[in-house]
PDB file of C-alpha atoms in Angstrom:
ATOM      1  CA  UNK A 116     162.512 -32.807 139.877  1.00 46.00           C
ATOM      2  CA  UNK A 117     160.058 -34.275 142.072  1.00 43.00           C
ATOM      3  CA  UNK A 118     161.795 -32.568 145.007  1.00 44.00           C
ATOM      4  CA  UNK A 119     161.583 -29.030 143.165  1.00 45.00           C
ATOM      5  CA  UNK A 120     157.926 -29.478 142.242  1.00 43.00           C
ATOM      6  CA  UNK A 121     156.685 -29.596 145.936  1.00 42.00           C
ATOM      7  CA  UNK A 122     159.259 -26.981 146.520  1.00 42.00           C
ATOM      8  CA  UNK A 123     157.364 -24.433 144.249  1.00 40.00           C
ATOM      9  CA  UNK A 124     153.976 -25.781 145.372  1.00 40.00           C
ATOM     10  CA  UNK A 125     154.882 -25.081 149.023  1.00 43.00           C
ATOM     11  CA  UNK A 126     156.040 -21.611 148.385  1.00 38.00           C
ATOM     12  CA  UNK A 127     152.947 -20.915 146.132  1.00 33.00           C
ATOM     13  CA  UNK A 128     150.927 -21.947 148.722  1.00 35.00           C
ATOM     14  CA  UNK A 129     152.704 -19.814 151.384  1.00 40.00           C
ATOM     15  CA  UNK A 130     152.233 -17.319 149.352  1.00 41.00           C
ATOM     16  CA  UNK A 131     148.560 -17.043 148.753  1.00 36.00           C
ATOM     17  CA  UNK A 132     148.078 -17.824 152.791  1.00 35.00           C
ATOM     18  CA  UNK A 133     150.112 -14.456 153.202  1.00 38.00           C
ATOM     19  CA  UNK A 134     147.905 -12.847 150.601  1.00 35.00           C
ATOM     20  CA  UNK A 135     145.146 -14.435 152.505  1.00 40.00           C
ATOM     21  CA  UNK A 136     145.626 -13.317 155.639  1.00 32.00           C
ATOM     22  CA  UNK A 137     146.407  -9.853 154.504  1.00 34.00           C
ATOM     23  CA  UNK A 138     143.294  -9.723 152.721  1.00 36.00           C
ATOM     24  CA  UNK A 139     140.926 -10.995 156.033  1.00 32.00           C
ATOM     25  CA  UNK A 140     142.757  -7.948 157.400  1.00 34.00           C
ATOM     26  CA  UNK A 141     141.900  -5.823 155.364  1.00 35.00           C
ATOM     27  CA  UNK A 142     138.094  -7.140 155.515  1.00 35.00           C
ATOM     28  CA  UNK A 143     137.853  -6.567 159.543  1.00 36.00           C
ATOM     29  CA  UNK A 144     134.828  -4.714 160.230  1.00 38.00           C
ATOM     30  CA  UNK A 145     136.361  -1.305 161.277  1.00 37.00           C
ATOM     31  CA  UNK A 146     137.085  -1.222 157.625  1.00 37.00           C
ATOM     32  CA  UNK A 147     134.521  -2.062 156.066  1.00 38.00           C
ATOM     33  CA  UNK A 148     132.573   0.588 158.379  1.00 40.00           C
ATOM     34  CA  UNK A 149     135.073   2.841 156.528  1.00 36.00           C
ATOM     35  CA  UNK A 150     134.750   1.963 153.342  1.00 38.00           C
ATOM     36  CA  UNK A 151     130.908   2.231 153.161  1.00 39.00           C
ATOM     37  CA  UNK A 152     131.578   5.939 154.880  1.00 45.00           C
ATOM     38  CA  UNK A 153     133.781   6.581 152.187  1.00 50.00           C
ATOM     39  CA  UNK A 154     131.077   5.623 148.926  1.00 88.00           C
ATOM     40  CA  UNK A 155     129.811   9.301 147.796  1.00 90.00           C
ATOM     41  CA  UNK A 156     126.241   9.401 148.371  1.00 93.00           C
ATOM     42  CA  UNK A 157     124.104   9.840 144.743  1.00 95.00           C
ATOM     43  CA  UNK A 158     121.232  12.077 144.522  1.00 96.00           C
ATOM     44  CA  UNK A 159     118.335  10.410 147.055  1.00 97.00           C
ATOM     45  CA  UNK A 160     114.784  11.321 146.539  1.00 97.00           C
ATOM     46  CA  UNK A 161     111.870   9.573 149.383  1.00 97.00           C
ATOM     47  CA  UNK A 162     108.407   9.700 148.042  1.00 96.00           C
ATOM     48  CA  UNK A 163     106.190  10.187 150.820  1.00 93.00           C
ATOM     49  CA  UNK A 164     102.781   9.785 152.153  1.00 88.00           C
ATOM     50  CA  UNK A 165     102.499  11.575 155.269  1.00 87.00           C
ATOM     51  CA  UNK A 166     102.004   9.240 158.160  1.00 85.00           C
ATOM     52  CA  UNK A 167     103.410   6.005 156.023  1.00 90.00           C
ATOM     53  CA  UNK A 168     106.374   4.754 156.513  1.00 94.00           C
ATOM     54  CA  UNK A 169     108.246   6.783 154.488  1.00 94.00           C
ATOM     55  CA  UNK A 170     108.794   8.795 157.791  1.00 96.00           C
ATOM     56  CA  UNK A 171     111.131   6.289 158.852  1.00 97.00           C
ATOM     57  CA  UNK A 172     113.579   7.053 155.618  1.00 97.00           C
ATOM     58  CA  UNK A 173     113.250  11.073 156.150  1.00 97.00           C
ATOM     59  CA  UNK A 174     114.126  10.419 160.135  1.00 98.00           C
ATOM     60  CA  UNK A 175     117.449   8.532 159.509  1.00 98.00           C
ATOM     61  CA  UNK A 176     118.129  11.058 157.025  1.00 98.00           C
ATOM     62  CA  UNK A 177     117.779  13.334 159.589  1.00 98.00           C
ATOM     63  CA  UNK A 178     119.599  11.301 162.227  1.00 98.00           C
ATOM     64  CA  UNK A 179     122.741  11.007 159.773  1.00 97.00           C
ATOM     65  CA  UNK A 180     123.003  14.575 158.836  1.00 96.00           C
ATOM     66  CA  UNK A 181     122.739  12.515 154.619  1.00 96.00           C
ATOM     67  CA  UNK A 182     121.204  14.712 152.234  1.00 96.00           C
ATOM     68  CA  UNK A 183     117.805  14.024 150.328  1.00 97.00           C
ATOM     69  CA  UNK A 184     114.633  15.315 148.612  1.00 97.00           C
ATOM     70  CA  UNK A 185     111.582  14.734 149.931  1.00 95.00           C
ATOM     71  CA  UNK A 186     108.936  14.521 147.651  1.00 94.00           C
ATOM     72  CA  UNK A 187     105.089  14.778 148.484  1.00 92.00           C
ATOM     73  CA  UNK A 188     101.921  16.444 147.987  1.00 89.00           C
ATOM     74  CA  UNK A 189     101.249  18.663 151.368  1.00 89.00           C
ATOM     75  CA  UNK A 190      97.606  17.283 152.612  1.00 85.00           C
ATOM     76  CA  UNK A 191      96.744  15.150 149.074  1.00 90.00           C
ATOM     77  CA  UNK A 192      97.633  11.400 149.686  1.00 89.00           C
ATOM     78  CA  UNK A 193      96.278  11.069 146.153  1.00 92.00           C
ATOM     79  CA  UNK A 194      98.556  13.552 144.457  1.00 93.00           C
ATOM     80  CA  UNK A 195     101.244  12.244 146.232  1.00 93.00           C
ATOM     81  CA  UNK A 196     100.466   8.329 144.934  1.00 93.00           C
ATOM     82  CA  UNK A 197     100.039   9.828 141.757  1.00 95.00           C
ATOM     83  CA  UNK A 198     103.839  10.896 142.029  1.00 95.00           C
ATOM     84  CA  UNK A 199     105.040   7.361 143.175  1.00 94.00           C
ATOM     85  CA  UNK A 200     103.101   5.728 140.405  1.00 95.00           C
ATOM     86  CA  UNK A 201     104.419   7.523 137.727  1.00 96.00           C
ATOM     87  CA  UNK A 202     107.986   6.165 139.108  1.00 95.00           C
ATOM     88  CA  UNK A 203     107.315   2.967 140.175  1.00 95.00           C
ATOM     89  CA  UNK A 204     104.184   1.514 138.231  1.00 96.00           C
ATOM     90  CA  UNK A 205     104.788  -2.046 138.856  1.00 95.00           C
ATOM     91  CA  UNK A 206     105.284  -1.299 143.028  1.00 94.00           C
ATOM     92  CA  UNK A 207     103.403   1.725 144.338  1.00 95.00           C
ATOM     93  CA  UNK A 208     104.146   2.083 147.888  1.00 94.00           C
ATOM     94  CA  UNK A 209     105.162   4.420 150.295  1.00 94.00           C
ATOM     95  CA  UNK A 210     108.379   4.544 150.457  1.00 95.00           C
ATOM     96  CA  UNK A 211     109.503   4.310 147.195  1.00 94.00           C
ATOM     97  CA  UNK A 212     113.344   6.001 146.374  1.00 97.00           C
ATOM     98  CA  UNK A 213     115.150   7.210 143.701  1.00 97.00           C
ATOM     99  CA  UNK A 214     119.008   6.240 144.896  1.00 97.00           C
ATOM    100  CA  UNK A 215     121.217   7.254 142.097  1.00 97.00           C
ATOM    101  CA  UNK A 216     119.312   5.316 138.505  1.00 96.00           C
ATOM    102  CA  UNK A 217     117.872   2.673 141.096  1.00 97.00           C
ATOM    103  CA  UNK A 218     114.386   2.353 142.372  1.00 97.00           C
ATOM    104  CA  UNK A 219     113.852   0.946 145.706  1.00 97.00           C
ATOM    105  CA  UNK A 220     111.149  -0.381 148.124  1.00 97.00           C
ATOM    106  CA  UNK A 221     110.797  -1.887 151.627  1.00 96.00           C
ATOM    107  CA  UNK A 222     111.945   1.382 154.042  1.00 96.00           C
ATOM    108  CA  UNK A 223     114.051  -1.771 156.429  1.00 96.00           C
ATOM    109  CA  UNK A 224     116.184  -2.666 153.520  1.00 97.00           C
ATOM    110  CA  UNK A 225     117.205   1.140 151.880  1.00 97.00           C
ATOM    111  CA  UNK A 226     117.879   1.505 156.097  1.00 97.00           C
ATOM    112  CA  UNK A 227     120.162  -1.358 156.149  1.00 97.00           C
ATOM    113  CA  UNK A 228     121.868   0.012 152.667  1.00 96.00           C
ATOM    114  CA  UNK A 229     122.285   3.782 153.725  1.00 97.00           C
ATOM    115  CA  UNK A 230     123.822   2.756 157.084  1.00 97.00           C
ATOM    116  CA  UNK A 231     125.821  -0.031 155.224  1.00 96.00           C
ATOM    117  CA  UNK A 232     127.190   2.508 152.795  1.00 96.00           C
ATOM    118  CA  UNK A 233     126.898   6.084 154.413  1.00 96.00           C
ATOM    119  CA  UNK A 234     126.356   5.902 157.974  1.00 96.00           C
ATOM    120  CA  UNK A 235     130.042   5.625 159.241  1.00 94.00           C
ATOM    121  CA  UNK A 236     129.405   2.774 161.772  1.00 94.00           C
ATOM    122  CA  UNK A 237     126.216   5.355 163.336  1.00 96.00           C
ATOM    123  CA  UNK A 238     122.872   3.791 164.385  1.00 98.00           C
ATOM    124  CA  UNK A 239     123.911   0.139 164.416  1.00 97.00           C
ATOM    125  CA  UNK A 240     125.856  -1.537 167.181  1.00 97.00           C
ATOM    126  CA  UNK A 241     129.580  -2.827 166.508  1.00 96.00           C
ATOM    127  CA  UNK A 242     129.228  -6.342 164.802  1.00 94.00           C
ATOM    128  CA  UNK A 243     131.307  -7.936 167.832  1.00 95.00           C
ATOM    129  CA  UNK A 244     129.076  -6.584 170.163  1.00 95.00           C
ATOM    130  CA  UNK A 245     126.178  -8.843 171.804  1.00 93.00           C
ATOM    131  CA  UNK A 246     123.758  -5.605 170.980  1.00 96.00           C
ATOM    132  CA  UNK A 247     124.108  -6.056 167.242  1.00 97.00           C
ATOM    133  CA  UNK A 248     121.798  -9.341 166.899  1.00 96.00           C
ATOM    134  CA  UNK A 249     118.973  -8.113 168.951  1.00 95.00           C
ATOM    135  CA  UNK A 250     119.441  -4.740 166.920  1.00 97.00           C
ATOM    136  CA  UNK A 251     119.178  -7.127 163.524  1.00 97.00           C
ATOM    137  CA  UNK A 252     115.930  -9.301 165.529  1.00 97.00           C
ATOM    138  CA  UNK A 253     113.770  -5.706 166.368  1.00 98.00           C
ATOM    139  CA  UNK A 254     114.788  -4.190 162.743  1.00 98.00           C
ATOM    140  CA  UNK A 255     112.945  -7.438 160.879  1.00 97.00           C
ATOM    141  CA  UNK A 256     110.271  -7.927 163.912  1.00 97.00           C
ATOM    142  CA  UNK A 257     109.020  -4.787 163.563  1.00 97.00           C
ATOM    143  CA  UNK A 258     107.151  -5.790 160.080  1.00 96.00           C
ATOM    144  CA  UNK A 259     107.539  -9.209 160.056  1.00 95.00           C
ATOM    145  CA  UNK A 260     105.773 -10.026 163.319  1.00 95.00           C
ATOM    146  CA  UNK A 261     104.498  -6.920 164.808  1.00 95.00           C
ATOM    147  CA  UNK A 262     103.231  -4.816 161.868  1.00 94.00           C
ATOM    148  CA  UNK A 263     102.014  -8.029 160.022  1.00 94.00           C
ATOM    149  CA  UNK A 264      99.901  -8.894 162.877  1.00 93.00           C
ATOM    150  CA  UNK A 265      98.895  -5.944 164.078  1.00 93.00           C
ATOM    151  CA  UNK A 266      97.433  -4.844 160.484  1.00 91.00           C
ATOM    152  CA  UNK A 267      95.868  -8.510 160.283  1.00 91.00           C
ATOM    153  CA  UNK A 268      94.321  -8.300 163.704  1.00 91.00           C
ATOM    154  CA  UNK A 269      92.957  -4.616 162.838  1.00 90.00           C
ATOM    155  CA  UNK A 270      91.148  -6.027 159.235  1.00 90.00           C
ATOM    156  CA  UNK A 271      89.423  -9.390 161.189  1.00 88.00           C
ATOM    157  CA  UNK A 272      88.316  -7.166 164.041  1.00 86.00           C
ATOM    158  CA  UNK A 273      86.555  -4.229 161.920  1.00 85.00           C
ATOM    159  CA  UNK A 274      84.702  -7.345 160.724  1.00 86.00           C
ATOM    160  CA  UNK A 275      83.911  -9.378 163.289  1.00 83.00           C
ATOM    161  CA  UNK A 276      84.807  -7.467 166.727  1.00 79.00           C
ATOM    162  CA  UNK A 277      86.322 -10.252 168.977  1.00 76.00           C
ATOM    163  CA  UNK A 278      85.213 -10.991 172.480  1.00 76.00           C
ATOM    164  CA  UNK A 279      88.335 -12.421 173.534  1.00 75.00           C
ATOM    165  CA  UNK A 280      91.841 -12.413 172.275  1.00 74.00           C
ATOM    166  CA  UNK A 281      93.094 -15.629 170.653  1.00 75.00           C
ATOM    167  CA  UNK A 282      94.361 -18.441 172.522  1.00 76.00           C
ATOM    168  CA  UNK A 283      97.474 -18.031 169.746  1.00 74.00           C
ATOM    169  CA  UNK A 284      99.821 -15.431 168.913  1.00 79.00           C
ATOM    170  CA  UNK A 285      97.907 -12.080 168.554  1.00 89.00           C
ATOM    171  CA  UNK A 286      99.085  -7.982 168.622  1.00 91.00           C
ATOM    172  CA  UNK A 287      99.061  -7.779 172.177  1.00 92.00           C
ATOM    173  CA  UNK A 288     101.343 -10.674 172.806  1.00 93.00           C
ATOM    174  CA  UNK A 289     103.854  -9.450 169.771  1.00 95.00           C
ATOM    175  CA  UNK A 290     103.739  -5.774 171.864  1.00 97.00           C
ATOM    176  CA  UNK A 291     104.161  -8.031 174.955  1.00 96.00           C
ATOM    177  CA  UNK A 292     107.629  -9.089 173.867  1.00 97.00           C
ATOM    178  CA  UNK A 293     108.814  -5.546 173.187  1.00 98.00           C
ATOM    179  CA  UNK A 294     107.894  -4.621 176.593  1.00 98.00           C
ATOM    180  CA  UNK A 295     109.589  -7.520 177.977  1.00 97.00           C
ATOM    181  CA  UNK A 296     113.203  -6.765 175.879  1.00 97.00           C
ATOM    182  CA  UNK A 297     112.492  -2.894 177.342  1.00 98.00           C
ATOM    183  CA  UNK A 298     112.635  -4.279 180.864  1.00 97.00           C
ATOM    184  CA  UNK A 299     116.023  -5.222 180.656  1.00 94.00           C
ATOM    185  CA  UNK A 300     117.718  -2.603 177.901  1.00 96.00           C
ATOM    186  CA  UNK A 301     116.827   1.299 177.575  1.00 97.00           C
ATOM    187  CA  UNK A 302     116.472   0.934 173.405  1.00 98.00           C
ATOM    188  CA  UNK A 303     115.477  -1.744 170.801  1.00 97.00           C
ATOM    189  CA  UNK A 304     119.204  -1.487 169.985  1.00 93.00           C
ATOM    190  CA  UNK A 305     120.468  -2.802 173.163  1.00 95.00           C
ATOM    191  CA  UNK A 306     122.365   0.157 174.931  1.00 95.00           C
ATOM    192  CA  UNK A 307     122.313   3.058 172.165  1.00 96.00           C
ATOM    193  CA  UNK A 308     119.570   4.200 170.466  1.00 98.00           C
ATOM    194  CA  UNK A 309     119.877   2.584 166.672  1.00 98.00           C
ATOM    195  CA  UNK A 310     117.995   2.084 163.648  1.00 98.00           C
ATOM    196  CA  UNK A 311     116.055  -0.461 165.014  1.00 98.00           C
ATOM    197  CA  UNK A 312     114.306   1.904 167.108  1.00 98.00           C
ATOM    198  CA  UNK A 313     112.978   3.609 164.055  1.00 98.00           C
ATOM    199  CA  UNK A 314     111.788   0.592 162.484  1.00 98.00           C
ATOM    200  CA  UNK A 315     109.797   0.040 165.791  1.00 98.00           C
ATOM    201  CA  UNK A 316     107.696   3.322 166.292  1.00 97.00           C
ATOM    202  CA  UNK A 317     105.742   3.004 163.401  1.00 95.00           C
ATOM    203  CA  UNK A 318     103.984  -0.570 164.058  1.00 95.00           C
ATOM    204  CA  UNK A 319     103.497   0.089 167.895  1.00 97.00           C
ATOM    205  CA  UNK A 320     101.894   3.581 166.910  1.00 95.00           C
ATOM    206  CA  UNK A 321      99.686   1.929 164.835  1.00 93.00           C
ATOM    207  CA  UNK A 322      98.478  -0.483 167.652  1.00 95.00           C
ATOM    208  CA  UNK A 323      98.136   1.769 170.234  1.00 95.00           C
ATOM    209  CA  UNK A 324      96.595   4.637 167.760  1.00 92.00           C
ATOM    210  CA  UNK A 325      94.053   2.457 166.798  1.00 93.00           C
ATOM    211  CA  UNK A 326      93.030   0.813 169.734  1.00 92.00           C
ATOM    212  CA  UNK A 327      94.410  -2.872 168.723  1.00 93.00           C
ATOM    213  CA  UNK A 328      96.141  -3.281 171.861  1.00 94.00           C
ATOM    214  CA  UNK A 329      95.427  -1.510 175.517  1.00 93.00           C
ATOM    215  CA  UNK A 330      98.616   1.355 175.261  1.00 95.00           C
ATOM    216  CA  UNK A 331      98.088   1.355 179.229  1.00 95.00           C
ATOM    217  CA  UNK A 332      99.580  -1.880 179.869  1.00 95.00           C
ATOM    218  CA  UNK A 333     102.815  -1.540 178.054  1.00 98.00           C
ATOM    219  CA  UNK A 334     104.621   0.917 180.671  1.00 98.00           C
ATOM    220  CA  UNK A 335     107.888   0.734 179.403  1.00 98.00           C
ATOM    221  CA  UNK A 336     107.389   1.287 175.731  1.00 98.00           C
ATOM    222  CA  UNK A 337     105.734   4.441 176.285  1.00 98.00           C
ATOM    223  CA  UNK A 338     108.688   5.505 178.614  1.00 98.00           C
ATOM    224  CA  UNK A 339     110.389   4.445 175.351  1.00 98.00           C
ATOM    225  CA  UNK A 340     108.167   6.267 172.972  1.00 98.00           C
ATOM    226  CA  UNK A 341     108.656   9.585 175.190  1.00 98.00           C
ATOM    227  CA  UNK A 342     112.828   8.977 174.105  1.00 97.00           C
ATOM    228  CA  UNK A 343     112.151   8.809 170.791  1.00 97.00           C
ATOM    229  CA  UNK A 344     109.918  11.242 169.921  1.00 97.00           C
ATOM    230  CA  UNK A 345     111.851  13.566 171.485  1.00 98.00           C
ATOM    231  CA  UNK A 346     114.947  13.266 169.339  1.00 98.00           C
ATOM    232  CA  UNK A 347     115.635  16.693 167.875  1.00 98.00           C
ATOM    233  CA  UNK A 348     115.331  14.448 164.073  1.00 98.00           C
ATOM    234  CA  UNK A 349     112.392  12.890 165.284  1.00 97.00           C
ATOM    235  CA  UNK A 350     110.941  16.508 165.451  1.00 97.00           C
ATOM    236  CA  UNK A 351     112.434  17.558 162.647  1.00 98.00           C
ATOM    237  CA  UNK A 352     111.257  14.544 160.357  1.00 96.00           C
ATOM    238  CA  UNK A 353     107.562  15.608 161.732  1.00 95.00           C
ATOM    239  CA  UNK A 354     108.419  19.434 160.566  1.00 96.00           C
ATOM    240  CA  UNK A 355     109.246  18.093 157.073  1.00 95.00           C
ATOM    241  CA  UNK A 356     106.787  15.371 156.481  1.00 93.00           C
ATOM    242  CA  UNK A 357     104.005  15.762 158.784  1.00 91.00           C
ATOM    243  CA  UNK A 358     103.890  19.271 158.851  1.00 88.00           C
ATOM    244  CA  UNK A 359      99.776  19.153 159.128  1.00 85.00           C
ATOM    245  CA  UNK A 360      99.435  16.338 161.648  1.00 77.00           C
ATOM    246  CA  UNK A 361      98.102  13.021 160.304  1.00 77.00           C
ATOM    247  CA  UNK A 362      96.783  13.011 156.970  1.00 71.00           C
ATOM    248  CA  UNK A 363      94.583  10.095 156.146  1.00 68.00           C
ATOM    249  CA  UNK A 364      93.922   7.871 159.798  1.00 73.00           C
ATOM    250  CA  UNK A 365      92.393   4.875 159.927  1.00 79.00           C
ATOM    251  CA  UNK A 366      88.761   4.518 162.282  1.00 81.00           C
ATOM    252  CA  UNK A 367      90.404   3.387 165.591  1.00 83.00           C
ATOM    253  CA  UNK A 368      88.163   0.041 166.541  1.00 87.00           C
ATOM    254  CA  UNK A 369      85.701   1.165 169.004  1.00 84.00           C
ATOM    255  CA  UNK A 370      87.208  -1.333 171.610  1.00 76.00           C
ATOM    256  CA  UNK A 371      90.252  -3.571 172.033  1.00 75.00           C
ATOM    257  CA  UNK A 372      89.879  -7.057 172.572  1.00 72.00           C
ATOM    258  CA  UNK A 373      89.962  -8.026 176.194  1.00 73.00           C
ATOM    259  CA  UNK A 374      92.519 -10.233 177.338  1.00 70.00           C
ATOM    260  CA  UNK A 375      91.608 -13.640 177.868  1.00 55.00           C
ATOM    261  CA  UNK A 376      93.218 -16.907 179.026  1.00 44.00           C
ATOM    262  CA  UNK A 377      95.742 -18.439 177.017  1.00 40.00           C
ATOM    263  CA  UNK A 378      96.788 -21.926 176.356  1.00 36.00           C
TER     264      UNK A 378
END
């Protein structure tokens, strides 16, 4: 009987191993690409600000060939708050989407969802592929470290203008280290242009627009930002939801900080 019983438990357990292995298969990355391509996408609706970004959502639109409405008020940044208000009381910020019933914020993670779900393995580099953590590291550094302390640095200095740049970590050094990774690849996504390159216009626009950091010293991002811009969707995101320029700027600072000697 004894004999039997680890009879059936070894074939049980062969069993689910087979299953297992079967089912790892099934998981490999080629098809989960595929499956995501597969889900139908639901009706997608951006509310915009023009210049926010909420640009970023209409360009990978654009870049996938994905259907959505865009919904703003041409020239009124009020009118158009009004709009995301009225959806999304409790958050509202530019972007906020309608996907399907769902609302959603934070224009990195709808990215990371639409390519995820709908963007057949485009604008991200294969998971096995060296190119896909450094595409994951510029998609979160572009708010997390450069946009965070670029806006910071922009507040303190309309305040108080500095005569020097901190000793610590300030904008220029965070646009420092995106000039450094363009020295060795041609996009933020390693060797293809990718979603993290649209995460990164926006916050090094802002520092060079408004005179945080010196644009001059930073060669190869504005070889970079020449790319970019360029992009037939690039173009036509600006068609659709810039159509009048800027709306809104912020006062550039009369002067960036000079650099000074660090620790």
């Amino acid at each position: 009987m004894q004999s039997n019983r680890k009879t059936t438990r070894s074939l049980i357990l062969a069993g689910l191993l087979s299953v297992g292995v079967a089912g790892l298969a099934a998981l490999a990355p080629s098809d989960v690409s595929a499956q995501g391509a597969a889900m139908e996408m639901p009706e997608f609706t951006i509310y915009h600000l023009e210049g926010r970004r909420s640009e970023r959502l209409v360009w990978l639109m654009e870049e996938l060939g994905l259907p959505y409405t865009l919904a703003f008020e041409r020239g009124n940044l009020m009118s158009s708050m009004a709009a995301i208000r009225a959806i999304n009381p409790g958050m509202p910020v530019a972007p906020t989407v309608t996907y399907g019933d769902q609302v959603l914020v934070e224009s990195g993670a709808i990215m990371e969802m639409i390519l995820a779900r709908h963007g057949n393995g485009q604008l991200v580099p294969p998971l096995d592929s060296p190119d896909f953590a450094t595409h994951l590291l510029w998609m979160h550094y572009s708010e997390g470290s450069l946009a965070s302390r670029a806006i910071a640095d922009y507040r303190v200095w309309q305040i108080q203008p500095p005569t020097q740049r901190s000793p610590l970590v300030d904008s220029q050094q965070v646009v420092q280290y995106a000039e450094s990774f363009l020295e060795g690849k041609p996009w933020f996504g390693g060797d293809d242009f990718s979603a993290a390159d649209i995460m990164m216009l926006f916050p090094i626009n802002f520092a060079f627009q408004l005179n945080i950091v010196d644009s001059e010293l930073f060669p190869q991002i504005n070889a970079w930002m020449e790319k970019v811009q360029a992009r037939p969707a690039y173009q036509r995101m600006l068609a659709k939801a810039r159509p009048d320029g800027m709306v809104g700027s912020l006062p550039a600072l009369p002067a960036h900080a000079p650099s000074g000697p660090r620790n």
